[in-house]
Tab-separated table of C-alpha atoms in Angstrom:
chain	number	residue	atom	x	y	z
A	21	UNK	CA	0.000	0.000	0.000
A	22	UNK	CA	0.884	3.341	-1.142
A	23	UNK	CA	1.517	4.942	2.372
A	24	UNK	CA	3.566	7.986	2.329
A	25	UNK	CA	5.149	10.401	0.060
A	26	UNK	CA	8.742	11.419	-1.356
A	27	UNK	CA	9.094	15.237	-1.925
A	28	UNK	CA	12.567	16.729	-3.397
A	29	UNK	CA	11.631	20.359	-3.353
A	30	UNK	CA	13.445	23.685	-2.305
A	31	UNK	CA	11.656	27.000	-1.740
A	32	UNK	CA	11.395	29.593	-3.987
A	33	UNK	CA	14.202	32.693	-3.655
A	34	UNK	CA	12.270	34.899	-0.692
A	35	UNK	CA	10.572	31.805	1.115
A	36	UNK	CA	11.010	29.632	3.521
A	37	UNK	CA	11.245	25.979	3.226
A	38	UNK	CA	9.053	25.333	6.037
A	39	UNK	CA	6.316	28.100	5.166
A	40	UNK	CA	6.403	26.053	1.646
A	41	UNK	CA	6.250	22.709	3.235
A	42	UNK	CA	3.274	23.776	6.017
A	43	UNK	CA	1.314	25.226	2.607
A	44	UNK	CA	2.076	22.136	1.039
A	45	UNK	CA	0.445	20.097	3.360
A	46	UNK	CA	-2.719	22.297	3.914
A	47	UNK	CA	-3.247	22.053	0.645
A	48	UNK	CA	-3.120	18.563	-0.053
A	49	UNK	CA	-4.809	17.764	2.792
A	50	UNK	CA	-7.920	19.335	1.452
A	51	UNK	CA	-7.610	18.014	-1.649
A	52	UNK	CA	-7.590	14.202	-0.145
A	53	UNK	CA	-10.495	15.208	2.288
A	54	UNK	CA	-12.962	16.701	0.150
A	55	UNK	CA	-13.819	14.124	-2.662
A	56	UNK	CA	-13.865	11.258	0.501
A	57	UNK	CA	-16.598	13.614	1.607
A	58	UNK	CA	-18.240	14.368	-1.009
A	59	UNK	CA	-18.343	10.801	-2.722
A	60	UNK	CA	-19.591	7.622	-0.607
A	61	UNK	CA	-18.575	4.958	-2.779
A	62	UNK	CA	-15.148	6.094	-2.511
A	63	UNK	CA	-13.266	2.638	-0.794
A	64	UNK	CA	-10.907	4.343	1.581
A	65	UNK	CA	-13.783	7.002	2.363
A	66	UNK	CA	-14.852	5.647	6.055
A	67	UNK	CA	-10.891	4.911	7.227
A	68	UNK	CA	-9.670	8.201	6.149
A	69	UNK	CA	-12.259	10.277	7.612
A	70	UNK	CA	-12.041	8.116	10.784
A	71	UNK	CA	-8.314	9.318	10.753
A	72	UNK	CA	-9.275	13.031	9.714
A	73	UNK	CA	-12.165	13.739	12.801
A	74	UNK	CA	-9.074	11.857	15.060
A	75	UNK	CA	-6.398	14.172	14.385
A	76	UNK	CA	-6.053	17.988	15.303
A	77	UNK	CA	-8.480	20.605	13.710
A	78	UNK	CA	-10.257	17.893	11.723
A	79	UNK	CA	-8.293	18.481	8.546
A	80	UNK	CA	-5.311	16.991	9.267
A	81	UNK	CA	-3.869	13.650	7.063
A	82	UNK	CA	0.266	14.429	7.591
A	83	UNK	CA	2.155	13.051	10.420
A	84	UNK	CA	4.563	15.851	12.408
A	85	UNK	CA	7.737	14.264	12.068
A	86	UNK	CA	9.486	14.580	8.757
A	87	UNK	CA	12.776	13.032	7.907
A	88	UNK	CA	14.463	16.239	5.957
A	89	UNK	CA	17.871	15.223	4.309
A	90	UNK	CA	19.701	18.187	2.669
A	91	UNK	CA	20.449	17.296	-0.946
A	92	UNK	CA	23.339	19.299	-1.030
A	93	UNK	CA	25.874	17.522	-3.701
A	94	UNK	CA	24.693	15.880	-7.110
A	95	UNK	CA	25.672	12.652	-6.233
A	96	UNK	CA	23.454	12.769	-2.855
A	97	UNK	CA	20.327	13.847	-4.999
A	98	UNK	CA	21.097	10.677	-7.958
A	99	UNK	CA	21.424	8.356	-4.918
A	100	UNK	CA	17.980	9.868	-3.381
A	101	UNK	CA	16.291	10.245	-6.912
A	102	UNK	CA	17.061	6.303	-7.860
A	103	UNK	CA	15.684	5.243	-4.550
A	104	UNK	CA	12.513	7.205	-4.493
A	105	UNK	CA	11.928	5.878	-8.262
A	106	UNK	CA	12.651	2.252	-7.463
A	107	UNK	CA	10.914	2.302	-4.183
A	108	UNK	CA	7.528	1.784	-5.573
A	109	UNK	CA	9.114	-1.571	-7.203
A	110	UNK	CA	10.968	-2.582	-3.965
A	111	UNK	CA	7.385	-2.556	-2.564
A	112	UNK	CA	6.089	-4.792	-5.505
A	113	UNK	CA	3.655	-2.259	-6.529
A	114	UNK	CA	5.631	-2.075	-10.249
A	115	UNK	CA	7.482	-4.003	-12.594
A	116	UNK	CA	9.747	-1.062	-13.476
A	117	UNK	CA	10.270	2.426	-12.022
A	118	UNK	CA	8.267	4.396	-14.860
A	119	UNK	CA	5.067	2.251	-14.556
A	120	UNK	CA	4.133	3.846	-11.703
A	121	UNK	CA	1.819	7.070	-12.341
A	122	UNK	CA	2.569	8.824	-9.989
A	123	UNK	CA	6.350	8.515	-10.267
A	124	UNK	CA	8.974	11.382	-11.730
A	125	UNK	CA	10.618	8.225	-13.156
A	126	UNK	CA	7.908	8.246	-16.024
A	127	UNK	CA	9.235	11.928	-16.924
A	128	UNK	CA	12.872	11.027	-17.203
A	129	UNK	CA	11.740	7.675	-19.477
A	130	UNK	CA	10.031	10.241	-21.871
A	131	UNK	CA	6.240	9.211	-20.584
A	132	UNK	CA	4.121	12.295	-19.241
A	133	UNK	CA	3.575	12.008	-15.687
A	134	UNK	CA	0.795	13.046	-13.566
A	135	UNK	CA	2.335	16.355	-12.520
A	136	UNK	CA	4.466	19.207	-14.267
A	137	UNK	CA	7.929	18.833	-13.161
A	138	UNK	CA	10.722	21.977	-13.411
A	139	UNK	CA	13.941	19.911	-13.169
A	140	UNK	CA	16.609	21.802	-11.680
A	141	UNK	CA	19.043	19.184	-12.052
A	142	UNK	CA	18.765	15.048	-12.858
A	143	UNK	CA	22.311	14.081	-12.879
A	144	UNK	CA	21.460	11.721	-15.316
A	145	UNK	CA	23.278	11.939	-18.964
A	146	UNK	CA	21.625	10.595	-21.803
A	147	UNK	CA	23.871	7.649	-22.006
A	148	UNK	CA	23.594	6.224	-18.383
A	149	UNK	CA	21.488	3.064	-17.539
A	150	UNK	CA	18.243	3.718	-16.189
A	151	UNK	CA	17.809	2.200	-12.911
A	152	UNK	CA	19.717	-1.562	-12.844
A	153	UNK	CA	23.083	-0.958	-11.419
């Protein structure tokens, strides 16, 4: 089961990280809420909402703790990028990295993924092997 979420990110020039990150989860938190309202044949509908009412301010789906690791060198961010796209096959959810939708790993095999991404850096040439090393 699909249980938690990978985020490489930095903050715009002028923010802060953490203002970005508490936004971040406000927002998504809303947007997983409000169709499990709003739709009662939705599967997960009853356990999330059971979660939601449990936690603080009724809106709340993200744990506290995060486990931040500054991606500060480019081979720190390949290492991080080839787990997070190979984690989703680790779990047996996926043959191969791209298969998953909702993986960057379908951008970098030349599939469209789910969500825009602005690549600030891969560290990926065009001649290295995907993900079998």
């Amino acid at each position: 089961m699909s249980n938690h979420v990978h985020l490489m990110a930095r903050a715009a020039v002028g923010l802060m990280f953490q203002d970005m990150l508490r936004d971040h989860k406000k927002f998504t938190s809303k947007a997983l809420v409000k169709p499990m309202q709003e739709d009662p044949q939705e599967s997960r509908r009853e356990w999330l909402l059971r979660h939601v009412r449990a936690a603080e301010g009724g809106t709340r789906s993200w744990q506290h703790d995060l486990h931040p690791i500054w991606l500060r060198r480019p081979d720190i961010i390949q290492r991080k990028v080839r787990y997070v796209h190979r984690n989703r096959v680790e779990e047996g959810l996926v043959e191969e990295p791209h298969h998953y939708l909702y993986s960057s790993a379908r951008d970098e095999a030349g599939l469209r993924g789910m969500l825009e991404l602005r690549t600030l850096w891969t560290g990926r040439s065009r001649s290295a092997p995907p993900y079998n090393e």
